[in-house]
Short mmCIF file of C-alpha atoms and ligand atoms in Angstrom, two decimals:
data_model
loop_
_atom_site.label_atom_id
_atom_site.label_comp_id
_atom_site.label_asym_id
_atom_site.label_seq_id
_atom_site.Cartn_x
_atom_site.Cartn_y
_atom_site.Cartn_z
CA UNK A 137 6.52 42.21 0.77
CA UNK A 138 6.30 39.81 -2.44
CA UNK A 139 7.05 36.51 -3.58
CA UNK A 140 10.79 36.61 -4.80
CA UNK A 141 11.46 32.99 -5.88
CA UNK A 142 9.49 29.70 -6.31
CA UNK A 143 11.06 26.40 -6.24
CA UNK A 144 9.52 22.86 -7.08
CA UNK A 145 11.42 19.83 -6.08
CA UNK A 146 10.27 16.22 -7.13
CA UNK A 147 11.09 13.60 -4.64
CA UNK A 148 10.61 9.97 -4.36
CA UNK A 149 10.19 8.01 -1.02
CA UNK A 150 9.94 4.23 -0.35
CA UNK A 151 6.39 2.85 -0.45
CA UNK A 152 5.43 -0.87 0.47
CA UNK A 153 3.94 -3.32 -2.16
CA UNK A 154 0.26 -2.18 -0.97
CA UNK A 155 -2.55 -3.72 -3.21
CA UNK A 156 -5.56 -2.07 -4.49
CA UNK A 157 -8.20 -2.74 -7.26
CA UNK A 158 -6.18 -1.60 -9.98
CA UNK A 159 -2.96 -3.14 -8.99
CA UNK A 160 0.01 -2.61 -6.61
CA UNK A 161 2.01 0.25 -5.37
CA UNK A 162 5.34 0.71 -6.93
CA UNK A 163 8.63 0.80 -4.77
CA UNK A 164 8.78 4.36 -4.72
CA UNK A 165 5.78 7.10 -4.53
CA UNK A 166 6.32 10.57 -5.95
CA UNK A 167 5.63 14.01 -4.20
CA UNK A 168 6.75 17.43 -5.15
CA UNK A 169 7.92 19.87 -2.53
CA UNK A 170 6.96 23.65 -3.03
CA UNK A 171 9.08 26.49 -1.80
CA UNK A 172 7.75 30.02 -1.90
CA UNK A 173 10.22 32.73 -0.79
CA UNK A 174 9.32 36.06 0.20
CA UNK A 175 11.76 39.13 0.32
CA UNK A 176 12.25 38.83 4.05
CA UNK A 177 13.95 35.46 3.68
CA UNK A 178 10.92 33.49 4.77
CA UNK A 179 10.19 30.27 3.13
CA UNK A 180 6.56 28.95 2.59
CA UNK A 181 6.13 25.28 2.06
CA UNK A 182 3.74 22.97 0.11
CA UNK A 183 3.76 19.37 -0.74
CA UNK A 184 1.52 17.76 -3.64
CA UNK A 185 1.66 14.97 -6.18
CA UNK A 186 5.10 14.27 -8.12
CA UNK A 187 3.67 12.99 -11.22
CA UNK A 188 4.65 14.50 -14.66
CA UNK A 189 1.41 16.29 -15.30
CA UNK A 190 1.50 17.82 -11.94
CA UNK A 191 5.17 18.93 -12.23
CA UNK A 192 4.23 20.45 -15.65
CA UNK A 193 1.38 22.26 -13.96
CA UNK A 194 3.53 23.51 -11.22
CA UNK A 195 6.27 24.65 -13.69
CA UNK A 196 3.70 26.26 -16.06
CA UNK A 197 2.69 28.98 -13.20
CA UNK A 198 5.81 29.05 -11.17
CA UNK A 199 7.49 32.23 -12.58
CA UNK A 200 4.08 33.96 -12.93
CA UNK A 201 3.74 34.13 -9.09
CA UNK A 202 6.86 36.22 -8.73
CA UNK A 203 5.74 39.96 -7.28
CA UNK A 204 2.56 38.57 -5.83
CA UNK A 205 1.64 39.48 -2.23
CA UNK A 206 1.48 36.17 -0.19
CA UNK A 207 -1.72 37.60 1.19
CA UNK A 208 -3.27 37.92 -2.17
CA UNK A 209 -4.93 34.45 -2.66
CA UNK A 210 -7.42 35.89 -5.33
CA UNK A 211 -4.31 37.11 -7.20
CA UNK A 212 -2.86 33.59 -6.91
CA UNK A 213 -5.91 31.84 -8.46
CA UNK A 214 -6.26 34.31 -11.17
CA UNK A 215 -2.91 34.08 -12.16
CA UNK A 216 -3.30 30.08 -12.21
CA UNK A 217 -6.38 30.28 -14.19
CA UNK A 218 -4.79 32.52 -16.77
CA UNK A 219 -1.86 30.14 -17.34
CA UNK A 220 -3.46 26.68 -16.95
CA UNK A 221 -6.36 25.14 -18.61
CA UNK A 222 -8.60 22.70 -16.85
CA UNK A 223 -7.99 19.05 -18.46
CA UNK A 224 -10.49 16.80 -19.65
CA UNK A 225 -12.61 14.30 -17.50
CA UNK A 226 -10.63 11.17 -17.76
CA UNK A 227 -12.87 8.96 -15.57
CA UNK A 228 -12.18 7.40 -12.21
CA UNK A 229 -8.79 7.20 -10.72
CA UNK A 230 -7.01 5.94 -7.30
CA UNK A 231 -4.03 8.42 -8.34
CA UNK A 232 -5.41 11.97 -8.81
CA UNK A 233 -1.75 13.13 -9.22
CA UNK A 234 -1.50 11.51 -12.68
CA UNK A 235 -4.52 13.17 -14.04
CA UNK A 236 -5.05 16.69 -16.03
CA UNK A 237 -8.33 16.54 -14.41
CA UNK A 238 -8.67 19.48 -11.60
CA UNK A 239 -5.08 20.51 -12.55
CA UNK A 240 -5.75 24.10 -11.90
CA UNK A 241 -7.38 23.50 -8.32
CA UNK A 242 -4.23 20.96 -7.63
CA UNK A 243 -1.76 23.46 -8.60
CA UNK A 244 -3.65 26.27 -6.63
CA UNK A 245 -3.82 23.91 -3.46
CA UNK A 246 0.06 23.41 -3.49
CA UNK A 247 0.75 27.15 -3.80
CA UNK A 248 -2.01 28.23 -1.55
CA UNK A 249 -0.66 26.09 1.47
CA UNK A 250 2.80 27.76 0.85
CA UNK A 251 1.17 31.27 0.84
CA UNK A 252 -0.75 30.51 3.77
CA UNK A 253 2.43 29.18 5.49
CA UNK A 254 4.09 32.59 4.75
CA UNK A 255 1.14 34.50 6.02
CA UNK A 256 1.19 32.39 9.22
CA UNK A 257 5.13 33.13 9.66
CA UNK A 258 4.45 36.68 9.04
CA UNK A 259 1.87 37.06 11.51
CA UNK A 260 3.51 34.63 14.02
CA UNK A 261 0.24 32.71 14.13
CA UNK A 262 -0.39 29.10 13.37
CA UNK A 263 -2.03 28.40 10.05
CA UNK A 264 -5.17 27.06 11.72
CA UNK A 265 -5.88 30.65 12.97
CA UNK A 266 -5.93 31.94 9.41
CA UNK A 267 -8.73 29.22 8.58
CA UNK A 268 -10.97 30.35 11.66
CA UNK A 269 -9.20 29.04 14.51
CA UNK A 270 -9.17 25.23 15.78
CA UNK A 271 -12.44 23.82 16.98
CA UNK A 272 -10.39 20.76 18.26
CA UNK A 273 -6.85 20.57 19.72
CA UNK A 274 -6.24 17.21 18.34
CA UNK A 275 -7.02 15.64 14.88
CA UNK A 276 -7.87 11.87 14.94
CA UNK A 277 -6.74 9.68 12.23
CA UNK A 278 -7.55 6.05 11.24
CA UNK A 279 -5.57 3.00 10.71
CA UNK A 280 -5.27 2.52 6.92
CA UNK A 281 -5.11 -1.37 6.36
CA UNK A 282 -4.09 -2.90 2.95
CA UNK A 283 -3.85 -6.34 1.63
CA UNK A 284 -0.25 -6.63 0.60
CA UNK A 285 2.56 -8.71 -0.56
CA UNK A 286 6.05 -9.12 1.17
CA UNK A 287 8.28 -8.04 -1.48
CA UNK A 288 8.63 -5.62 -4.37
CA UNK A 289 9.30 -6.99 -7.92
CA UNK A 290 11.20 -5.64 -10.79
CA UNK A 291 13.15 -2.90 -12.24
CA UNK A 292 16.09 -3.51 -9.98
CA UNK A 293 13.82 -2.51 -6.76
CA UNK A 294 13.33 -5.88 -5.43
CA UNK A 295 13.34 -5.94 -1.64
CA UNK A 296 11.44 -7.55 1.27
CA UNK A 297 8.90 -5.05 3.24
CA UNK A 298 9.22 -5.27 7.10
CA UNK A 299 5.31 -5.44 7.25
CA UNK A 300 5.27 -8.82 5.48
CA UNK A 301 2.43 -10.25 3.45
CA UNK A 302 -1.29 -9.80 4.40
CA UNK A 303 -3.66 -11.72 2.22
CA UNK A 304 -5.48 -13.91 4.71
CA UNK A 305 -8.03 -12.32 7.44
CA UNK A 306 -5.56 -13.29 10.32
CA UNK A 307 -2.70 -11.38 8.75
CA UNK A 308 -4.83 -8.22 8.26
CA UNK A 309 -5.90 -8.53 11.85
CA UNK A 310 -2.36 -8.72 12.95
CA UNK A 311 -1.50 -5.67 10.82
CA UNK A 312 -4.30 -3.77 12.35
CA UNK A 313 -3.21 -4.80 15.92
CA UNK A 314 0.47 -3.79 15.12
CA UNK A 315 -0.73 -0.50 13.37
CA UNK A 316 -3.03 0.32 16.41
CA UNK A 317 -0.34 -0.56 18.88
CA UNK A 318 2.24 1.70 17.36
CA UNK A 319 0.06 4.76 16.62
CA UNK A 320 -3.06 4.27 18.92
CA UNK A 321 -5.62 4.64 16.17
CA UNK A 322 -9.40 4.15 17.24
CA UNK A 323 -10.93 3.49 13.98
CA UNK A 324 -10.10 1.29 10.98
CA UNK A 325 -10.37 1.61 7.16
CA UNK A 326 -9.54 -1.60 5.05
CA UNK A 327 -8.56 -1.05 1.25
CA UNK A 328 -10.51 -3.56 -0.63
CA UNK A 329 -11.39 -4.55 -4.23
CA UNK A 330 -8.38 -7.01 -4.09
CA UNK A 331 -9.73 -10.42 -3.17
CA UNK A 332 -12.95 -12.42 -4.02
CA UNK A 333 -15.45 -10.16 -2.14
CA UNK A 334 -16.56 -13.15 0.29
CA UNK A 335 -12.79 -13.18 1.45
CA UNK A 336 -12.97 -9.35 2.07
CA UNK A 337 -16.12 -9.89 3.99
CA UNK A 338 -14.59 -12.57 6.09
CA UNK A 339 -11.64 -10.15 6.72
CA UNK A 340 -14.03 -7.29 7.91
CA UNK A 341 -15.83 -9.73 10.20
CA UNK A 342 -12.45 -10.82 11.63
CA UNK A 343 -11.62 -7.12 12.16
CA UNK A 344 -15.02 -6.61 13.87
CA UNK A 345 -14.32 -9.51 16.10
CA UNK A 346 -11.13 -8.25 17.12
CA UNK A 347 -11.99 -4.70 17.57
CA UNK A 348 -15.49 -4.62 18.60
CA UNK A 349 -15.29 -0.92 19.86
CA UNK A 350 -13.79 0.44 16.74
CA UNK A 351 -15.66 1.99 13.78
CA UNK A 352 -14.89 0.19 10.50
CA UNK A 353 -14.97 1.23 6.87
CA UNK A 354 -14.27 -0.56 3.79
CA UNK A 355 -12.96 1.15 0.37
CA UNK A 356 -12.84 -1.18 -2.90
CA UNK A 357 -12.27 1.98 -5.02
CA UNK A 358 -14.96 0.99 -7.40
CA UNK A 359 -14.32 -2.44 -7.61
CA UNK A 360 -17.81 -4.03 -7.26
CA UNK A 361 -20.84 -4.06 -9.57
CA UNK A 362 -24.12 -2.90 -8.03
CA UNK A 363 -25.16 -6.45 -7.22
CA UNK A 364 -21.82 -7.38 -5.52
CA UNK A 365 -21.94 -4.07 -3.60
CA UNK A 366 -25.34 -4.68 -2.29
CA UNK A 367 -24.46 -8.40 -1.46
CA UNK A 368 -21.24 -7.18 0.59
CA UNK A 369 -22.93 -4.40 2.24
CA UNK A 370 -25.73 -6.68 3.53
CA UNK A 371 -23.36 -9.35 4.74
CA UNK A 372 -21.70 -6.52 6.70
CA UNK A 373 -24.78 -4.68 7.87
CA UNK A 374 -24.36 -3.33 11.30
CA UNK A 375 -20.49 -3.16 11.26
CA UNK A 376 -19.82 -0.18 8.93
CA UNK A 377 -19.50 3.30 9.84
CA UNK A 378 -19.60 3.99 6.10
CA UNK A 379 -18.94 2.13 2.78
CA UNK A 380 -16.60 3.94 0.55
CA UNK A 381 -16.85 3.99 -3.46
CA UNK A 382 -18.33 0.45 -3.72
CA UNK A 383 -19.02 0.83 -7.34
CA UNK A 384 -18.00 3.05 -10.27
CA UNK A 385 -19.92 6.08 -11.50
CA UNK A 386 -22.64 8.47 -9.92
CA UNK A 387 -25.46 6.32 -11.15
CA UNK A 388 -24.20 3.05 -9.82
CA UNK A 389 -23.57 4.69 -6.38
CA UNK A 390 -26.91 6.24 -6.37
CA UNK A 391 -28.41 2.63 -7.15
CA UNK A 392 -26.60 1.25 -4.33
CA UNK A 393 -27.48 4.04 -1.90
CA UNK A 394 -31.16 3.76 -2.64
CA UNK A 395 -31.23 0.23 -1.28
CA UNK A 396 -28.94 0.47 1.61
CA UNK A 397 -29.33 2.15 5.13
CA UNK A 398 -25.46 2.50 5.49
CA UNK A 399 -24.14 5.78 4.38
CA UNK A 400 -22.08 5.80 1.18
CA UNK A 401 -18.65 7.70 1.00
CA UNK A 402 -16.79 8.82 -1.91
CA UNK A 403 -13.39 10.32 -3.12
CA UNK A 404 -13.98 8.86 -6.73
CA UNK A 405 -17.17 10.06 -8.06
CA UNK A 406 -17.54 13.50 -6.45
CA UNK A 407 -14.01 15.10 -6.46
CA UNK A 408 -14.58 18.71 -7.68
CA UNK A 409 -17.45 21.40 -7.03
CA UNK A 410 -18.88 20.80 -10.36
CA UNK A 411 -19.66 17.24 -9.49
CA UNK A 412 -21.72 18.16 -6.60
CA UNK A 413 -25.12 19.26 -8.20
CA UNK A 414 -25.44 15.92 -10.03
CA UNK A 415 -24.21 13.88 -7.05
CA UNK A 416 -26.52 15.45 -4.84
CA UNK A 417 -29.55 15.28 -7.20
CA UNK A 418 -28.97 11.60 -7.60
CA UNK A 419 -28.11 10.86 -3.80
CA UNK A 420 -24.95 9.27 -4.84
CA UNK A 421 -23.01 9.63 -1.80
CA UNK A 422 -23.86 10.76 1.84
CA UNK A 423 -20.35 11.44 3.05
CA UNK A 424 -17.69 13.39 0.89
CA UNK A 425 -13.95 12.83 1.51
CA UNK A 426 -12.23 16.02 1.36
CA UNK A 427 -8.68 16.22 0.12
CA UNK A 428 -7.14 19.65 -0.02
CA UNK A 429 -4.52 18.46 -2.49
CA UNK A 430 -7.25 18.32 -5.32
CA UNK A 431 -10.29 20.22 -4.06
CA UNK A 432 -8.26 23.42 -4.53
CA UNK A 433 -6.66 23.96 -0.99
CA UNK A 434 -7.35 24.55 2.56
CA UNK A 435 -10.07 27.32 2.04
CA UNK A 436 -11.83 25.39 -0.70
CA UNK A 437 -11.80 22.45 1.72
CA UNK A 438 -13.69 24.65 4.33
CA UNK A 439 -15.93 25.81 1.44
CA UNK A 440 -16.71 22.18 0.67
CA UNK A 441 -17.49 21.63 4.42
CA UNK A 442 -20.05 24.41 4.46
CA UNK A 443 -21.80 22.83 1.35
CA UNK A 444 -21.88 19.31 3.17
CA UNK A 445 -23.46 21.18 6.24
CA UNK A 446 -25.99 22.94 4.18
CA UNK A 447 -26.91 19.88 2.18
CA UNK A 448 -26.68 17.37 5.22
CA UNK A 449 -23.71 15.47 4.00
CA UNK A 450 -21.12 14.13 6.21
CA UNK A 451 -17.55 14.94 5.65
CA UNK A 452 -14.36 13.03 6.07
CA UNK A 453 -10.77 13.19 4.61
CA UNK A 454 -9.08 11.11 1.94
CA UNK A 455 -5.28 10.62 1.46
CA UNK A 456 -2.80 9.26 -0.77
CA UNK A 457 0.97 8.36 0.06
CA UNK A 458 2.60 11.67 1.59
CA UNK A 459 5.03 12.93 3.99
CA UNK A 460 5.03 15.38 6.75
CA UNK A 461 4.31 18.72 5.05
CA UNK A 462 1.01 17.33 3.78
CA UNK A 463 0.32 15.97 7.24
CA UNK A 464 0.62 19.39 8.80
CA UNK A 465 -1.54 20.79 6.16
CA UNK A 466 -4.31 18.25 6.60
CA UNK A 467 -4.04 18.43 10.40
CA UNK A 468 -4.34 22.30 10.29
CA UNK A 469 -7.44 22.09 8.12
CA UNK A 470 -9.13 19.34 9.70
CA UNK A 471 -8.69 21.19 13.12
CA UNK A 472 -10.57 24.15 11.68
CA UNK A 473 -13.78 22.27 10.33
CA UNK A 474 -16.62 21.78 12.85
CA UNK A 475 -18.18 19.54 9.96
CA UNK A 476 -15.53 16.85 10.04
CA UNK A 477 -17.06 14.13 11.89
CA UNK A 478 -14.91 11.29 11.24
CA UNK A 479 -11.24 10.32 11.74
CA UNK A 480 -9.09 11.25 8.79
CA UNK A 481 -7.40 8.92 6.29
CA UNK A 482 -3.67 8.87 6.20
CA UNK A 483 -1.08 6.61 4.33
CA UNK A 484 1.64 8.18 6.61
CA UNK A 485 2.38 5.06 8.62
CA UNK A 486 3.28 3.29 5.65
CA UNK A 487 6.30 5.55 5.01
CA UNK A 488 9.53 5.81 6.77
CA UNK A 489 11.23 8.57 4.96
CA UNK A 490 10.58 12.16 5.82
CA UNK A 491 11.44 15.75 4.43
CA UNK A 492 10.69 17.76 7.41
CA UNK A 493 13.21 18.70 10.39
CA UNK A 494 12.83 16.49 13.11
CA UNK A 495 12.08 13.49 11.18
CA UNK A 496 8.96 11.19 11.27
CA UNK A 497 5.90 12.77 13.11
CA UNK A 498 4.47 10.57 15.74
CA UNK A 499 0.77 9.97 16.23
CA UNK A 500 -0.44 9.62 20.08
CA UNK A 501 -3.82 7.83 20.73
CA UNK A 502 -4.34 7.73 17.14
CA UNK A 503 -4.37 11.67 16.81
CA UNK A 504 -2.02 14.53 16.21
CA UNK A 505 -1.87 17.86 18.01
CA UNK A 506 -2.20 20.85 15.78
CA UNK A 507 1.16 22.19 15.12
CA UNK A 508 1.77 25.23 17.29
CA UNK A 509 4.57 27.03 15.60
CA UNK A 510 3.87 29.80 12.97
CA UNK A 511 2.30 28.81 9.72
CA UNK A 512 2.34 25.06 9.25
CA UNK A 513 4.67 24.84 12.07
CA UNK A 514 7.12 22.43 9.93
CA UNK A 515 10.59 23.27 8.53
CA UNK A 516 12.24 21.71 5.58
CA UNK A 517 15.21 19.31 6.20
CA UNK A 518 17.20 20.17 3.22
CA UNK A 519 19.63 17.35 3.54
CA UNK A 520 16.60 15.06 3.53
CA UNK A 521 15.19 16.89 0.43
CA UNK A 522 18.43 16.49 -1.48
CA UNK A 523 18.50 12.79 -0.68
CA UNK A 524 14.86 12.31 -1.62
CA UNK A 525 15.35 14.34 -4.79
CA UNK A 526 18.50 12.11 -5.62
CA UNK A 527 16.06 8.95 -4.86
CA UNK A 528 13.55 10.57 -7.54
CA UNK A 529 16.45 10.88 -10.12
CA UNK A 530 17.79 7.39 -9.59
CA UNK A 531 14.26 5.46 -9.14
CA UNK A 532 13.20 5.99 -12.93
CA UNK A 533 9.43 6.44 -11.80
CA UNK A 534 7.93 9.34 -13.55
CA UNK A 535 4.07 8.68 -13.13
CA UNK A 536 2.40 6.47 -10.54
CA UNK A 537 1.22 3.31 -12.53
CA UNK A 538 -0.21 0.72 -10.05
CA UNK A 539 -1.48 -1.28 -13.31
CA UNK A 540 1.91 -1.56 -15.05
CA UNK A 541 3.52 -2.51 -11.77
CA UNK A 542 0.81 -5.33 -11.10
CA UNK A 543 1.97 -6.65 -14.70
CA UNK A 544 5.28 -7.61 -13.39
CA UNK A 545 3.45 -10.01 -10.95
CA UNK A 546 0.57 -10.93 -13.33
CA UNK A 547 1.31 -10.36 -17.11
CA UNK A 548 -2.50 -10.61 -17.99
CA UNK A 549 -3.68 -7.92 -15.65
CA UNK A 550 -5.83 -5.20 -16.98
CA UNK A 551 -6.95 -3.21 -13.95
CA UNK A 552 -10.41 -2.78 -15.28
CA UNK A 553 -13.44 -1.69 -13.03
CA UNK A 554 -15.59 -3.24 -11.83
CA UNK A 555 -13.55 -6.42 -10.91
CA UNK A 556 -16.15 -8.25 -9.13
O1 LIG B 269 -2.87 4.29 -2.42
O2 LIG B 269 -3.61 2.27 -3.17
C1 LIG B 269 -3.63 3.42 -2.68
C2 LIG B 269 -5.36 4.10 -2.40
O3 LIG B 269 -6.10 3.27 -3.24
C3 LIG B 269 -5.36 5.43 -3.00
O4 LIG B 269 -4.86 5.70 -4.21
C4 LIG B 269 -6.68 6.14 -3.01
O5 LIG B 269 -6.77 7.15 -3.68
O6 LIG B 269 -6.73 5.65 -0.61
C5 LIG B 269 -7.40 6.38 -1.56
C6 LIG B 269 -8.82 6.16 -1.44
O7 LIG B 269 -9.38 6.33 -0.39
O8 LIG B 269 -9.47 5.82 -2.40
MG1 LIG B 270 -11.43 5.99 -1.21
#
């Protein structure tokens, strides 16, 4: 049994006007849906970034996968490596899908998930069993809060967003209450680097008062200088389970880490295996945020988890905007990792579109059961795929660009880091 067809379909789904350090989300987020067919009519699924660099990478290797055995994951890597060169190091980004950096790892991840989905379907076993089996039946996720505007602007996509504006501490607490009531989350993360740091400290203190029993994290995506990071961290002493990417660069993170007791987490300065030696030598982070979409896949994520265990690092999970195929893959791998000791990030509650049969996935008590069907345990809804592809063709967005989108609101905006 071999791979007989590989399809990649770019899609766009609605995304609210969420603020971050470099700008604001556009009205649509992009993904690609990967389908790998084997001779017996089975289809393995993957979901990844939908930016143009990623689509070009997927397209460059697509036809070279024909004839591969879906169990031959070493063959998959070899074919990708012989047809794709790693890109240059383009610096920090909140949008891994737009970078050529890690491109072979990102392409491998998208196809590896689809191959593993096929393997699971052939063996009639859930994907988690191919990763060593589940160490937990349910995977906890955290409430991912954003400062946000009430309305998108520009390019004919103006519309109000049902979550309304959240810029003041009370509005963010209300957002947290609504998100926790809807999904039962038991830990909270605030995307920061948006307002003056003192305002963000007030927001965190309001969250700590409103949710005294829940672990809290804050992530300004490298938006603060070393001095600002230390000031904020000291103001929040005792309230943080970890402080995520307070400042840009390995050296800056190491400087902050040296002066604090709270652990630093990162999905910005250590994003590939080759960053680990320097990161470890400098002590730049104590918690690594895994993300199979750019670390090279589900097995690479397990490899990263082993390295974290060996070197005494914590392991958490990062997310960008995504739909249900990614959510299923994240849940399978998270269920298989004994090292994962934090609730995973997910942007999923901010979306309302879906591409899988059955529609939106429901969290219960802030967690998801590992899908029990064979492989990923999710199927593609072809009508939804066609509709979201049509939305991609119509929306005109081809690369995530939060900086350019923010210039519609503030023409002098640069998005340069650190901001404060
Ligand atoms: O979507 O605005 C966003 C986030 O800032 C995202 O791009 C980051 O990659 O959520 C991510 C993070 O934890 O840094
Ligand atoms: Mg982060």
